[in-house]
PDB file of C-alpha atoms in Angstrom:
ATOM      1  CA  MET A   1     -15.497  73.723 -21.753  1.00 45.00           C
ATOM      2  CA  PHE A   2     -19.192  73.152 -21.291  1.00 55.00           C
ATOM      3  CA  ILE A   3     -19.488  69.430 -21.750  1.00 58.00           C
ATOM      4  CA  ASN A   4     -17.796  67.547 -19.009  1.00 60.00           C
ATOM      5  CA  LEU A   5     -17.488  63.897 -18.062  1.00 55.00           C
ATOM      6  CA  ASN A   6     -16.961  64.854 -14.416  1.00 57.00           C
ATOM      7  CA  PRO A   7     -18.611  68.238 -13.802  1.00 58.00           C
ATOM      8  CA  LEU A   8     -18.858  67.806 -10.049  1.00 55.00           C
ATOM      9  CA  LYS A   9     -15.086  68.260  -9.682  1.00 58.00           C
ATOM     10  CA  ALA A  10     -15.470  71.932 -10.544  1.00 55.00           C
ATOM     11  CA  LEU A  11     -18.491  72.409  -8.293  1.00 55.00           C
ATOM     12  CA  PHE A  12     -17.288  70.334  -5.353  1.00 55.00           C
ATOM     13  CA  LYS A  13     -15.326  73.299  -4.012  1.00 63.00           C
ATOM     14  CA  GLN A  14     -18.583  75.227  -3.645  1.00 71.00           C
ATOM     15  CA  ASP A  15     -20.982  74.895  -0.722  1.00 83.00           C
ATOM     16  CA  SER A  16     -24.000  74.002  -2.852  1.00 88.00           C
ATOM     17  CA  TYR A  17     -25.005  73.707  -6.504  1.00 91.00           C
ATOM     18  CA  LEU A  18     -27.943  72.823  -8.720  1.00 93.00           C
ATOM     19  CA  GLY A  19     -28.480  69.940 -11.119  1.00 91.00           C
ATOM     20  CA  VAL A  20     -30.973  70.860 -13.858  1.00 94.00           C
ATOM     21  CA  ASP A  21     -32.645  68.386 -16.222  1.00 92.00           C
ATOM     22  CA  ILE A  22     -34.752  69.825 -19.043  1.00 90.00           C
ATOM     23  CA  GLY A  23     -36.759  66.967 -20.514  1.00 84.00           C
ATOM     24  CA  THR A  24     -39.434  66.589 -23.148  1.00 79.00           C
ATOM     25  CA  ALA A  25     -42.327  67.217 -20.768  1.00 82.00           C
ATOM     26  CA  SER A  26     -40.738  68.313 -17.504  1.00 87.00           C
ATOM     27  CA  ILE A  27     -37.945  70.235 -15.841  1.00 92.00           C
ATOM     28  CA  LYS A  28     -36.359  68.833 -12.711  1.00 93.00           C
ATOM     29  CA  ILE A  29     -33.954  70.633 -10.389  1.00 95.00           C
ATOM     30  CA  VAL A  30     -32.041  69.315  -7.400  1.00 93.00           C
ATOM     31  CA  GLU A  31     -30.008  71.414  -5.003  1.00 94.00           C
ATOM     32  CA  LEU A  32     -27.048  69.584  -3.536  1.00 91.00           C
ATOM     33  CA  LYS A  33     -24.847  70.616  -0.638  1.00 91.00           C
ATOM     34  CA  ASN A  34     -21.339  69.357   0.010  1.00 85.00           C
ATOM     35  CA  ALA A  35     -21.362  67.464   3.302  1.00 83.00           C
ATOM     36  CA  GLU A  36     -18.543  65.225   4.488  1.00 80.00           C
ATOM     37  CA  LYS A  37     -17.018  64.927   0.988  1.00 74.00           C
ATOM     38  CA  LYS A  38     -20.332  63.738  -0.490  1.00 79.00           C
ATOM     39  CA  PRO A  39     -23.190  65.662  -2.053  1.00 82.00           C
ATOM     40  CA  ARG A  40     -26.386  65.743   0.026  1.00 88.00           C
ATOM     41  CA  LEU A  41     -29.825  66.566  -1.371  1.00 90.00           C
ATOM     42  CA  ILE A  42     -31.254  69.665   0.346  1.00 94.00           C
ATOM     43  CA  ASN A  43     -33.939  70.847  -2.075  1.00 94.00           C
ATOM     44  CA  TYR A  44     -35.672  69.713  -5.242  1.00 93.00           C
ATOM     45  CA  ALA A  45     -38.465  70.727  -7.565  1.00 93.00           C
ATOM     46  CA  SER A  46     -40.189  69.388 -10.646  1.00 93.00           C
ATOM     47  CA  LEU A  47     -42.482  71.035 -13.146  1.00 89.00           C
ATOM     48  CA  GLU A  48     -44.411  68.978 -15.659  1.00 85.00           C
ATOM     49  CA  SER A  49     -45.825  70.389 -18.860  1.00 71.00           C
ATOM     50  CA  PRO A  50     -48.458  67.877 -20.053  1.00 64.00           C
ATOM     51  CA  GLU A  51     -49.494  70.202 -22.893  1.00 59.00           C
ATOM     52  CA  HIS A  52     -47.264  68.221 -25.269  1.00 47.00           C
ATOM     53  CA  LEU A  53     -49.766  65.369 -25.107  1.00 46.00           C
ATOM     54  CA  GLU A  54     -52.424  67.598 -26.637  1.00 53.00           C
ATOM     55  CA  ARG A  55     -50.190  69.522 -29.053  1.00 50.00           C
ATOM     56  CA  ILE A  56     -46.821  68.105 -30.111  1.00 50.00           C
ATOM     57  CA  ASN A  57     -45.376  71.587 -30.640  1.00 53.00           C
ATOM     58  CA  SER A  58     -45.875  72.273 -26.918  1.00 51.00           C
ATOM     59  CA  ALA A  59     -43.106  69.889 -25.861  1.00 53.00           C
ATOM     60  CA  ILE A  60     -40.240  71.566 -24.012  1.00 57.00           C
ATOM     61  CA  GLN A  61     -37.792  69.837 -26.341  1.00 58.00           C
ATOM     62  CA  THR A  62     -37.972  66.987 -28.787  1.00 49.00           C
ATOM     63  CA  SER A  63     -35.662  64.482 -30.394  1.00 50.00           C
ATOM     64  CA  SER A  64     -35.740  66.670 -33.497  1.00 48.00           C
ATOM     65  CA  LEU A  65     -33.036  68.616 -31.643  1.00 47.00           C
ATOM     66  CA  ASP A  66     -35.279  71.604 -31.006  1.00 58.00           C
ATOM     67  CA  ILE A  67     -35.691  73.418 -27.708  1.00 67.00           C
ATOM     68  CA  GLY A  68     -37.932  76.459 -27.342  1.00 80.00           C
ATOM     69  CA  ILE A  69     -35.702  79.018 -25.634  1.00 87.00           C
ATOM     70  CA  ASP A  70     -38.354  81.508 -24.443  1.00 89.00           C
ATOM     71  CA  HIS A  71     -40.840  78.837 -23.345  1.00 86.00           C
ATOM     72  CA  THR A  72     -38.177  76.813 -21.550  1.00 89.00           C
ATOM     73  CA  THR A  73     -36.732  79.921 -19.865  1.00 93.00           C
ATOM     74  CA  ALA A  74     -40.173  80.912 -18.579  1.00 91.00           C
ATOM     75  CA  LEU A  75     -40.798  77.426 -17.157  1.00 90.00           C
ATOM     76  CA  LEU A  76     -37.359  77.329 -15.555  1.00 93.00           C
ATOM     77  CA  ARG A  77     -37.878  80.755 -13.941  1.00 95.00           C
ATOM     78  CA  GLN A  78     -41.266  79.629 -12.616  1.00 93.00           C
ATOM     79  CA  LEU A  79     -39.717  76.541 -11.075  1.00 94.00           C
ATOM     80  CA  LEU A  80     -36.864  78.519  -9.506  1.00 96.00           C
ATOM     81  CA  ASP A  81     -39.340  81.032  -8.024  1.00 95.00           C
ATOM     82  CA  GLN A  82     -41.191  78.165  -6.343  1.00 93.00           C
ATOM     83  CA  MET A  83     -38.033  76.353  -5.251  1.00 94.00           C
ATOM     84  CA  LYS A  84     -36.069  79.375  -3.940  1.00 95.00           C
ATOM     85  CA  PRO A  85     -32.659  77.666  -4.076  1.00 95.00           C
ATOM     86  CA  GLY A  86     -29.741  78.968  -2.035  1.00 93.00           C
ATOM     87  CA  THR A  87     -27.455  78.996  -5.092  1.00 94.00           C
ATOM     88  CA  ARG A  88     -27.625  79.720  -8.796  1.00 94.00           C
ATOM     89  CA  GLU A  89     -24.522  77.704  -9.789  1.00 93.00           C
ATOM     90  CA  ALA A  90     -25.556  74.700 -11.893  1.00 93.00           C
ATOM     91  CA  VAL A  91     -24.728  71.705 -14.027  1.00 90.00           C
ATOM     92  CA  GLY A  92     -27.216  70.971 -16.790  1.00 92.00           C
ATOM     93  CA  SER A  93     -28.135  67.557 -18.101  1.00 89.00           C
ATOM     94  CA  LEU A  94     -28.243  67.028 -21.858  1.00 87.00           C
ATOM     95  CA  PRO A  95     -30.714  64.531 -23.339  1.00 85.00           C
ATOM     96  CA  SER A  96     -29.225  61.448 -24.959  1.00 83.00           C
ATOM     97  CA  PHE A  97     -30.378  62.520 -28.417  1.00 82.00           C
ATOM     98  CA  LEU A  98     -28.061  65.573 -28.254  1.00 84.00           C
ATOM     99  CA  THR A  99     -24.997  63.650 -27.108  1.00 86.00           C
ATOM    100  CA  PHE A 100     -22.767  61.550 -29.330  1.00 86.00           C
ATOM    101  CA  MET A 101     -20.673  58.973 -27.480  1.00 87.00           C
ATOM    102  CA  THR A 102     -18.149  56.366 -28.524  1.00 87.00           C
ATOM    103  CA  LEU A 103     -15.292  54.294 -27.173  1.00 89.00           C
ATOM    104  CA  ILE A 104     -11.967  54.310 -29.031  1.00 91.00           C
ATOM    105  CA  GLU A 105      -8.558  52.743 -28.506  1.00 93.00           C
ATOM    106  CA  LEU A 106      -5.269  54.508 -29.079  1.00 93.00           C
ATOM    107  CA  PRO A 107      -1.667  53.443 -28.518  1.00 94.00           C
ATOM    108  CA  ASP A 108       0.375  54.942 -25.681  1.00 93.00           C
ATOM    109  CA  MET A 109       1.663  58.416 -26.633  1.00 93.00           C
ATOM    110  CA  PRO A 110       2.467  61.776 -25.032  1.00 93.00           C
ATOM    111  CA  GLU A 111      -0.575  63.704 -23.782  1.00 89.00           C
ATOM    112  CA  ALA A 112      -0.276  66.476 -26.413  1.00 91.00           C
ATOM    113  CA  ASP A 113      -0.241  63.889 -29.204  1.00 93.00           C
ATOM    114  CA  LEU A 114      -3.151  62.054 -27.593  1.00 89.00           C
ATOM    115  CA  VAL A 115      -5.317  65.191 -27.704  1.00 87.00           C
ATOM    116  CA  LYS A 116      -4.550  65.625 -31.428  1.00 90.00           C
ATOM    117  CA  ALA A 117      -5.229  61.939 -32.112  1.00 92.00           C
ATOM    118  CA  ILE A 118      -8.588  62.122 -30.326  1.00 89.00           C
ATOM    119  CA  GLY A 119      -9.637  65.041 -32.539  1.00 84.00           C
ATOM    120  CA  PHE A 120      -8.614  63.107 -35.627  1.00 86.00           C
ATOM    121  CA  GLN A 121     -10.316  59.862 -34.509  1.00 87.00           C
ATOM    122  CA  ALA A 122     -13.497  61.690 -33.469  1.00 83.00           C
ATOM    123  CA  ARG A 123     -14.111  62.671 -37.122  1.00 84.00           C
ATOM    124  CA  GLN A 124     -14.778  59.017 -37.908  1.00 87.00           C
ATOM    125  CA  TYR A 125     -17.561  58.657 -35.329  1.00 83.00           C
ATOM    126  CA  ILE A 126     -19.246  62.044 -34.946  1.00 84.00           C
ATOM    127  CA  PRO A 127     -21.775  63.045 -37.637  1.00 83.00           C
ATOM    128  CA  PHE A 128     -20.686  66.713 -37.496  1.00 84.00           C
ATOM    129  CA  LYS A 129     -17.521  68.604 -38.355  1.00 86.00           C
ATOM    130  CA  THR A 130     -15.246  68.588 -35.297  1.00 82.00           C
ATOM    131  CA  GLU A 131     -15.229  72.404 -35.231  1.00 87.00           C
ATOM    132  CA  GLU A 132     -19.050  72.334 -34.847  1.00 91.00           C
ATOM    133  CA  VAL A 133     -18.984  70.270 -31.640  1.00 90.00           C
ATOM    134  CA  ALA A 134     -17.525  70.414 -28.150  1.00 89.00           C
ATOM    135  CA  ILE A 135     -15.640  67.236 -27.347  1.00 88.00           C
ATOM    136  CA  ASP A 136     -14.663  65.803 -23.966  1.00 87.00           C
ATOM    137  CA  TRP A 137     -12.964  62.516 -23.236  1.00 86.00           C
ATOM    138  CA  ALA A 138     -11.842  60.335 -20.370  1.00 86.00           C
ATOM    139  CA  ARG A 139      -9.562  57.340 -20.076  1.00 88.00           C
ATOM    140  CA  VAL A 140     -11.619  54.334 -19.089  1.00 89.00           C
ATOM    141  CA  GLY A 141      -9.008  51.619 -19.289  1.00 92.00           C
ATOM    142  CA  SER A 142      -5.620  50.462 -20.508  1.00 93.00           C
ATOM    143  CA  TYR A 143      -4.191  47.103 -21.464  1.00 94.00           C
ATOM    144  CA  GLU A 144      -1.175  45.530 -23.111  1.00 94.00           C
ATOM    145  CA  ASP A 145      -1.762  43.962 -26.506  1.00 91.00           C
ATOM    146  CA  GLU A 146      -0.217  40.653 -27.577  1.00 92.00           C
ATOM    147  CA  GLY A 147       2.900  42.550 -28.728  1.00 92.00           C
ATOM    148  CA  GLY A 148       3.388  44.113 -25.277  1.00 92.00           C
ATOM    149  CA  LYS A 149       2.330  47.607 -26.392  1.00 93.00           C
ATOM    150  CA  THR A 150       0.073  49.675 -24.152  1.00 94.00           C
ATOM    151  CA  LYS A 151      -3.334  50.603 -25.567  1.00 94.00           C
ATOM    152  CA  HIS A 152      -5.634  53.154 -23.957  1.00 92.00           C
ATOM    153  CA  GLN A 153      -9.410  52.920 -24.066  1.00 93.00           C
ATOM    154  CA  LEU A 154     -10.947  56.385 -24.289  1.00 91.00           C
ATOM    155  CA  PHE A 155     -14.578  57.369 -23.941  1.00 88.00           C
ATOM    156  CA  ILE A 156     -15.429  60.323 -26.178  1.00 88.00           C
ATOM    157  CA  THR A 157     -18.542  62.459 -25.950  1.00 88.00           C
ATOM    158  CA  ALA A 158     -19.495  65.309 -28.286  1.00 89.00           C
ATOM    159  CA  VAL A 159     -22.308  67.858 -28.350  1.00 90.00           C
ATOM    160  CA  PRO A 160     -23.090  70.308 -31.179  1.00 91.00           C
ATOM    161  CA  ASN A 161     -22.003  73.843 -30.216  1.00 92.00           C
ATOM    162  CA  GLU A 162     -25.367  75.196 -31.388  1.00 91.00           C
ATOM    163  CA  TYR A 163     -27.169  73.328 -28.609  1.00 89.00           C
ATOM    164  CA  ILE A 164     -24.605  74.306 -26.011  1.00 91.00           C
ATOM    165  CA  ARG A 165     -25.279  77.951 -26.938  1.00 93.00           C
ATOM    166  CA  ARG A 166     -29.039  77.380 -26.612  1.00 92.00           C
ATOM    167  CA  TYR A 167     -28.628  75.892 -23.136  1.00 93.00           C
ATOM    168  CA  GLN A 168     -26.302  78.744 -22.139  1.00 94.00           C
ATOM    169  CA  GLN A 169     -28.902  81.268 -23.309  1.00 95.00           C
ATOM    170  CA  ILE A 170     -31.746  79.557 -21.415  1.00 95.00           C
ATOM    171  CA  PHE A 171     -29.759  79.341 -18.193  1.00 96.00           C
ATOM    172  CA  LYS A 172     -28.494  82.935 -18.476  1.00 96.00           C
ATOM    173  CA  GLN A 173     -31.996  84.295 -19.102  1.00 96.00           C
ATOM    174  CA  ALA A 174     -33.269  82.301 -16.125  1.00 96.00           C
ATOM    175  CA  GLY A 175     -30.547  83.797 -13.888  1.00 96.00           C
ATOM    176  CA  ILE A 176     -28.530  80.594 -13.482  1.00 96.00           C
ATOM    177  CA  SER A 177     -24.752  80.357 -13.806  1.00 94.00           C
ATOM    178  CA  LEU A 178     -24.216  77.291 -15.992  1.00 93.00           C
ATOM    179  CA  LYS A 179     -20.860  75.717 -15.095  1.00 91.00           C
ATOM    180  CA  ALA A 180     -21.020  72.554 -17.202  1.00 88.00           C
ATOM    181  CA  LEU A 181     -23.253  70.295 -19.249  1.00 89.00           C
ATOM    182  CA  GLU A 182     -23.161  66.530 -19.059  1.00 87.00           C
ATOM    183  CA  GLY A 183     -24.958  63.762 -20.874  1.00 81.00           C
ATOM    184  CA  GLU A 184     -28.145  62.502 -19.266  1.00 77.00           C
ATOM    185  CA  SER A 185     -26.806  58.961 -19.031  1.00 69.00           C
ATOM    186  CA  PHE A 186     -23.898  60.196 -16.891  1.00 66.00           C
ATOM    187  CA  SER A 187     -26.263  62.095 -14.614  1.00 61.00           C
ATOM    188  CA  ILE A 188     -28.301  58.934 -14.081  1.00 62.00           C
ATOM    189  CA  VAL A 189     -25.227  56.835 -13.335  1.00 60.00           C
ATOM    190  CA  ARG A 190     -23.891  59.479 -10.926  1.00 58.00           C
ATOM    191  CA  SER A 191     -27.193  59.604  -9.027  1.00 58.00           C
ATOM    192  CA  LEU A 192     -27.104  55.828  -8.520  1.00 50.00           C
TER     193      LEU A 192
END
């Protein structure tokens, strides 16, 4: 699975890893090292591409859901050459305009049924066919309703598979092992 609400779980077993944010006019990379059960910043780099101010088609990516693979790969390689990170394992950050998020409530049920119910419920909120997106979810709360029945609050996030493939291609061509993608808003919250 390439979208992940908690991608650091998978990477926490490693000594160090990269966080990569490809924005509209810049690419930012941090290298984090596991130290005393907490990530510690050991290296970072940023590359800005102000060309988009002069020509709109020079943006790295735009809210029209377009990302120039060759251009972005070249910029990412340039940044990595300058940074010289000690690892090539990474989590990528997806811009908010590529990520669909919603909160749903479902009654208590066995885990296998819950997974099926999430897929069914997601169709109501995601503007794509469920087979065209990668979906991840996390329990964010539970409560008992007035009838004493348990209800689970679930946070669902979905990303079109087409854009996951584009990110995979960019990272592969740049020589980075992409382990997971997460929504930009989660990256921001995690950094705080």
